[in-house]
Amino acid sequence: RLDPELAAAHLRLGILNGVRLKNQEKAETSFGEAERLYRSLTSMEGVAEVYFQRGTMYGGLGQLAKGREQLEQARDQSKLLTNNYQNIKTRLQLGANSHYQGNYALARQEVEDAVNLARAEKMNDLLVQGLIALGLISKHQSNYNQAEIYYKQAKDIAQSYNGLYNIALAESNLSSLYAQQGINPDETIREAEKAREFFKSSGYRGEELTVLLIIARVNCQLGNFEVAERAFLDAIPISISRGDRLTEAIAHLEYGQLLSDQGRYTEAISQLDERYRLSQSFNQKIRVIFSLFYRADLLSRLGDYEKAEADIKDARSLADQSKLNSGALAGLLLLEAQMALSRLQPE
């Protein structure tokens, strides 16, 4: 006799490995077994959920075409089953998939369809998620006023049913929006701190990491360097524990810039060493090149021109091999000229 709980266990294991731990090989095995068991049980809702979670995993791993194929199957299956909750959440994920691919028009249409369905079905949790998604699309299209309206609507609705996670998510996105525009610094920090408090106490480490970087950046802008430094020092171990090397690299770079702005060049170089190592580990040549140039700039300020020139040489070699756009290449040339000028200046 087939046990539905066994299928659900394999599905949960797939989510853990694929969505949380980014271990695709183990996740594929678990999702495959879950799908087989659900088909044997003739549970097409279970099959649709496997499609959804597998598609979400692919999206998180940057395999957007494969993710879209799975999500479209989940959407079509849930529509046939008239499972509105599953259908709406799948449409939202399809919107995110289109958003990541830069197809903002399609993303907006998919999310608006989901929002309209969620509102009609009085599914406020999904409605709030949809409004936040519309805010993100508007933000990336530089329609900041509309983005703010969506985020505030999301927060108001979440507060109406005490949806603590979604309240914090709306606060996080509002603070990010204000930080990007360089406006309302006090409100930015207030919203970010509230969101961080919830995410930290509830164990949402990824969300906390995002908010910590906002807190650090805004406090840097305000000259609150001690507060900014604490935020970076909190963010880096979280990114390491999550295996989020990209965010860890960003944090090392921005912390290094903070240290450099305070004249703490030796400490800043150690942060750029980590940024360089991480950029090499995922073979992102552009980030490797800029890490080398930033580090060379700091080395030249310390008078270590031999090491600075070695970094410049390595960066130029990589730049010649890479297809840099004109703006990036101009930035590299400017950094090189500044360091050459620095060396000519008397001690």
PDB file of C-alpha atoms in Angstrom, residues 188-303:
ATOM      1  CA  THR A 188      14.876  53.906   5.788  1.00  0.00           C
ATOM      2  CA  ILE A 189      16.812  52.850   8.871  1.00  0.00           C
ATOM      3  CA  ARG A 190      13.659  52.629  11.003  1.00  0.00           C
ATOM      4  CA  GLU A 191      11.910  50.323   8.494  1.00  0.00           C
ATOM      5  CA  ALA A 192      15.039  48.238   7.984  1.00  0.00           C
ATOM      6  CA  GLU A 193      15.671  47.814  11.715  1.00  0.00           C
ATOM      7  CA  LYS A 194      12.070  46.687  12.319  1.00  0.00           C
ATOM      8  CA  ALA A 195      12.330  44.168   9.506  1.00  0.00           C
ATOM      9  CA  ARG A 196      15.705  42.930  10.728  1.00  0.00           C
ATOM     10  CA  GLU A 197      14.405  42.406  14.261  1.00  0.00           C
ATOM     11  CA  PHE A 198      11.634  40.139  12.998  1.00  0.00           C
ATOM     12  CA  PHE A 199      13.779  38.215  10.504  1.00  0.00           C
ATOM     13  CA  LYS A 200      16.514  37.634  13.085  1.00  0.00           C
ATOM     14  CA  SER A 201      14.173  36.499  15.862  1.00  0.00           C
ATOM     15  CA  SER A 202      12.273  34.213  13.490  1.00  0.00           C
ATOM     16  CA  GLY A 203      15.317  32.622  11.863  1.00  0.00           C
ATOM     17  CA  TYR A 204      14.895  34.077   8.363  1.00  0.00           C
ATOM     18  CA  ARG A 205      18.625  34.427   7.772  1.00  0.00           C
ATOM     19  CA  GLY A 206      18.482  35.216   4.060  1.00  0.00           C
ATOM     20  CA  GLU A 207      16.011  38.029   4.585  1.00  0.00           C
ATOM     21  CA  GLU A 208      18.032  39.321   7.549  1.00  0.00           C
ATOM     22  CA  LEU A 209      21.140  39.370   5.365  1.00  0.00           C
ATOM     23  CA  THR A 210      19.417  41.550   2.761  1.00  0.00           C
ATOM     24  CA  VAL A 211      18.288  44.041   5.403  1.00  0.00           C
ATOM     25  CA  LEU A 212      21.714  44.156   7.069  1.00  0.00           C
ATOM     26  CA  LEU A 213      23.285  45.347   3.824  1.00  0.00           C
ATOM     27  CA  ILE A 214      20.663  48.094   3.565  1.00  0.00           C
ATOM     28  CA  ILE A 215      21.384  49.168   7.154  1.00  0.00           C
ATOM     29  CA  ALA A 216      25.118  49.197   6.460  1.00  0.00           C
ATOM     30  CA  ARG A 217      24.810  51.210   3.240  1.00  0.00           C
ATOM     31  CA  VAL A 218      22.516  53.886   4.636  1.00  0.00           C
ATOM     32  CA  ASN A 219      24.643  54.341   7.751  1.00  0.00           C
ATOM     33  CA  CYS A 220      27.713  54.668   5.522  1.00  0.00           C
ATOM     34  CA  GLN A 221      25.955  57.473   3.668  1.00  0.00           C
ATOM     35  CA  LEU A 222      25.097  59.169   6.967  1.00  0.00           C
ATOM     36  CA  GLY A 223      28.637  58.831   8.303  1.00  0.00           C
ATOM     37  CA  ASN A 224      27.568  56.418  11.057  1.00  0.00           C
ATOM     38  CA  PHE A 225      30.605  54.255  10.400  1.00  0.00           C
ATOM     39  CA  GLU A 226      30.516  52.236  13.634  1.00  0.00           C
ATOM     40  CA  VAL A 227      26.895  51.190  13.042  1.00  0.00           C
ATOM     41  CA  ALA A 228      27.665  50.386   9.405  1.00  0.00           C
ATOM     42  CA  GLU A 229      30.700  48.327  10.401  1.00  0.00           C
ATOM     43  CA  ARG A 230      28.654  46.285  12.895  1.00  0.00           C
ATOM     44  CA  ALA A 231      26.101  45.566  10.169  1.00  0.00           C
ATOM     45  CA  PHE A 232      28.797  44.347   7.763  1.00  0.00           C
ATOM     46  CA  LEU A 233      30.376  42.220  10.506  1.00  0.00           C
ATOM     47  CA  ASP A 234      26.966  40.646  11.170  1.00  0.00           C
ATOM     48  CA  ALA A 235      26.245  40.153   7.446  1.00  0.00           C
ATOM     49  CA  ILE A 236      29.459  38.379   6.459  1.00  0.00           C
ATOM     50  CA  PRO A 237      29.121  35.326   8.782  1.00  0.00           C
ATOM     51  CA  ILE A 238      25.458  34.946   7.814  1.00  0.00           C
ATOM     52  CA  SER A 239      26.377  34.856   4.129  1.00  0.00           C
ATOM     53  CA  ILE A 240      29.102  32.291   4.897  1.00  0.00           C
ATOM     54  CA  SER A 241      26.735  30.072   6.908  1.00  0.00           C
ATOM     55  CA  ARG A 242      24.229  30.152   4.039  1.00  0.00           C
ATOM     56  CA  GLY A 243      26.854  29.426   1.395  1.00  0.00           C
ATOM     57  CA  ASP A 244      25.837  32.661  -0.325  1.00  0.00           C
ATOM     58  CA  ARG A 245      29.193  33.502  -1.879  1.00  0.00           C
ATOM     59  CA  LEU A 246      27.872  36.265  -4.119  1.00  0.00           C
ATOM     60  CA  THR A 247      26.426  38.260  -1.223  1.00  0.00           C
ATOM     61  CA  GLU A 248      29.522  37.520   0.853  1.00  0.00           C
ATOM     62  CA  ALA A 249      31.674  38.994  -1.930  1.00  0.00           C
ATOM     63  CA  ILE A 250      29.485  42.106  -2.080  1.00  0.00           C
ATOM     64  CA  ALA A 251      29.717  42.539   1.692  1.00  0.00           C
ATOM     65  CA  HIS A 252      33.512  42.196   1.678  1.00  0.00           C
ATOM     66  CA  LEU A 253      33.808  44.784  -1.085  1.00  0.00           C
ATOM     67  CA  GLU A 254      31.527  47.332   0.572  1.00  0.00           C
ATOM     68  CA  TYR A 255      33.087  46.790   3.994  1.00  0.00           C
ATOM     69  CA  GLY A 256      36.487  47.258   2.407  1.00  0.00           C
ATOM     70  CA  GLN A 257      35.324  50.541   0.889  1.00  0.00           C
ATOM     71  CA  LEU A 258      34.101  51.666   4.326  1.00  0.00           C
ATOM     72  CA  LEU A 259      37.467  50.857   5.876  1.00  0.00           C
ATOM     73  CA  SER A 260      39.277  52.621   3.034  1.00  0.00           C
ATOM     74  CA  ASP A 261      37.176  55.756   3.506  1.00  0.00           C
ATOM     75  CA  GLN A 262      38.433  55.832   7.097  1.00  0.00           C
ATOM     76  CA  GLY A 263      42.062  55.426   6.019  1.00  0.00           C
ATOM     77  CA  ARG A 264      42.217  51.860   7.370  1.00  0.00           C
ATOM     78  CA  TYR A 265      43.922  50.591   4.219  1.00  0.00           C
ATOM     79  CA  THR A 266      45.554  47.431   5.595  1.00  0.00           C
ATOM     80  CA  GLU A 267      42.209  46.186   6.956  1.00  0.00           C
ATOM     81  CA  ALA A 268      40.507  47.175   3.708  1.00  0.00           C
ATOM     82  CA  ILE A 269      43.002  45.131   1.683  1.00  0.00           C
ATOM     83  CA  SER A 270      42.158  42.014   3.709  1.00  0.00           C
ATOM     84  CA  GLN A 271      38.497  42.482   2.744  1.00  0.00           C
ATOM     85  CA  LEU A 272      39.408  42.883  -0.920  1.00  0.00           C
ATOM     86  CA  ASP A 273      41.563  39.739  -0.678  1.00  0.00           C
ATOM     87  CA  GLU A 274      38.403  37.848   0.309  1.00  0.00           C
ATOM     88  CA  ARG A 275      36.390  39.527  -2.457  1.00  0.00           C
ATOM     89  CA  TYR A 276      39.086  38.514  -4.967  1.00  0.00           C
ATOM     90  CA  ARG A 277      39.140  34.908  -3.707  1.00  0.00           C
ATOM     91  CA  LEU A 278      35.364  34.591  -3.893  1.00  0.00           C
ATOM     92  CA  SER A 279      35.155  36.166  -7.343  1.00  0.00           C
ATOM     93  CA  GLN A 280      37.735  33.685  -8.587  1.00  0.00           C
ATOM     94  CA  SER A 281      35.834  30.775  -7.058  1.00  0.00           C
ATOM     95  CA  PHE A 282      32.781  31.390  -9.227  1.00  0.00           C
ATOM     96  CA  ASN A 283      34.835  32.527 -12.223  1.00  0.00           C
ATOM     97  CA  GLN A 284      33.322  36.003 -12.548  1.00  0.00           C
ATOM     98  CA  LYS A 285      36.080  37.709 -14.502  1.00  0.00           C
ATOM     99  CA  ILE A 286      34.638  41.211 -14.311  1.00  0.00           C
ATOM    100  CA  ARG A 287      34.523  41.055 -10.503  1.00  0.00           C
ATOM    101  CA  VAL A 288      38.033  39.568 -10.406  1.00  0.00           C
ATOM    102  CA  ILE A 289      39.309  42.433 -12.559  1.00  0.00           C
ATOM    103  CA  PHE A 290      37.746  45.130 -10.407  1.00  0.00           C
ATOM    104  CA  SER A 291      38.901  43.403  -7.210  1.00  0.00           C
ATOM    105  CA  LEU A 292      42.458  43.548  -8.526  1.00  0.00           C
ATOM    106  CA  PHE A 293      42.180  47.225  -9.424  1.00  0.00           C
ATOM    107  CA  TYR A 294      40.592  48.234  -6.132  1.00  0.00           C
ATOM    108  CA  ARG A 295      43.270  46.322  -4.251  1.00  0.00           C
ATOM    109  CA  ALA A 296      46.002  47.913  -6.374  1.00  0.00           C
ATOM    110  CA  ASP A 297      44.603  51.339  -5.546  1.00  0.00           C
ATOM    111  CA  LEU A 298      44.871  50.610  -1.811  1.00  0.00           C
ATOM    112  CA  LEU A 299      48.344  49.101  -2.148  1.00  0.00           C
ATOM    113  CA  SER A 300      49.513  52.223  -3.956  1.00  0.00           C
ATOM    114  CA  ARG A 301      48.164  54.386  -1.132  1.00  0.00           C
ATOM    115  CA  LEU A 302      50.318  52.352   1.258  1.00  0.00           C
ATOM    116  CA  GLY A 303      53.297  52.872  -1.049  1.00  0.00           C
TER     117      GLY A 303
END
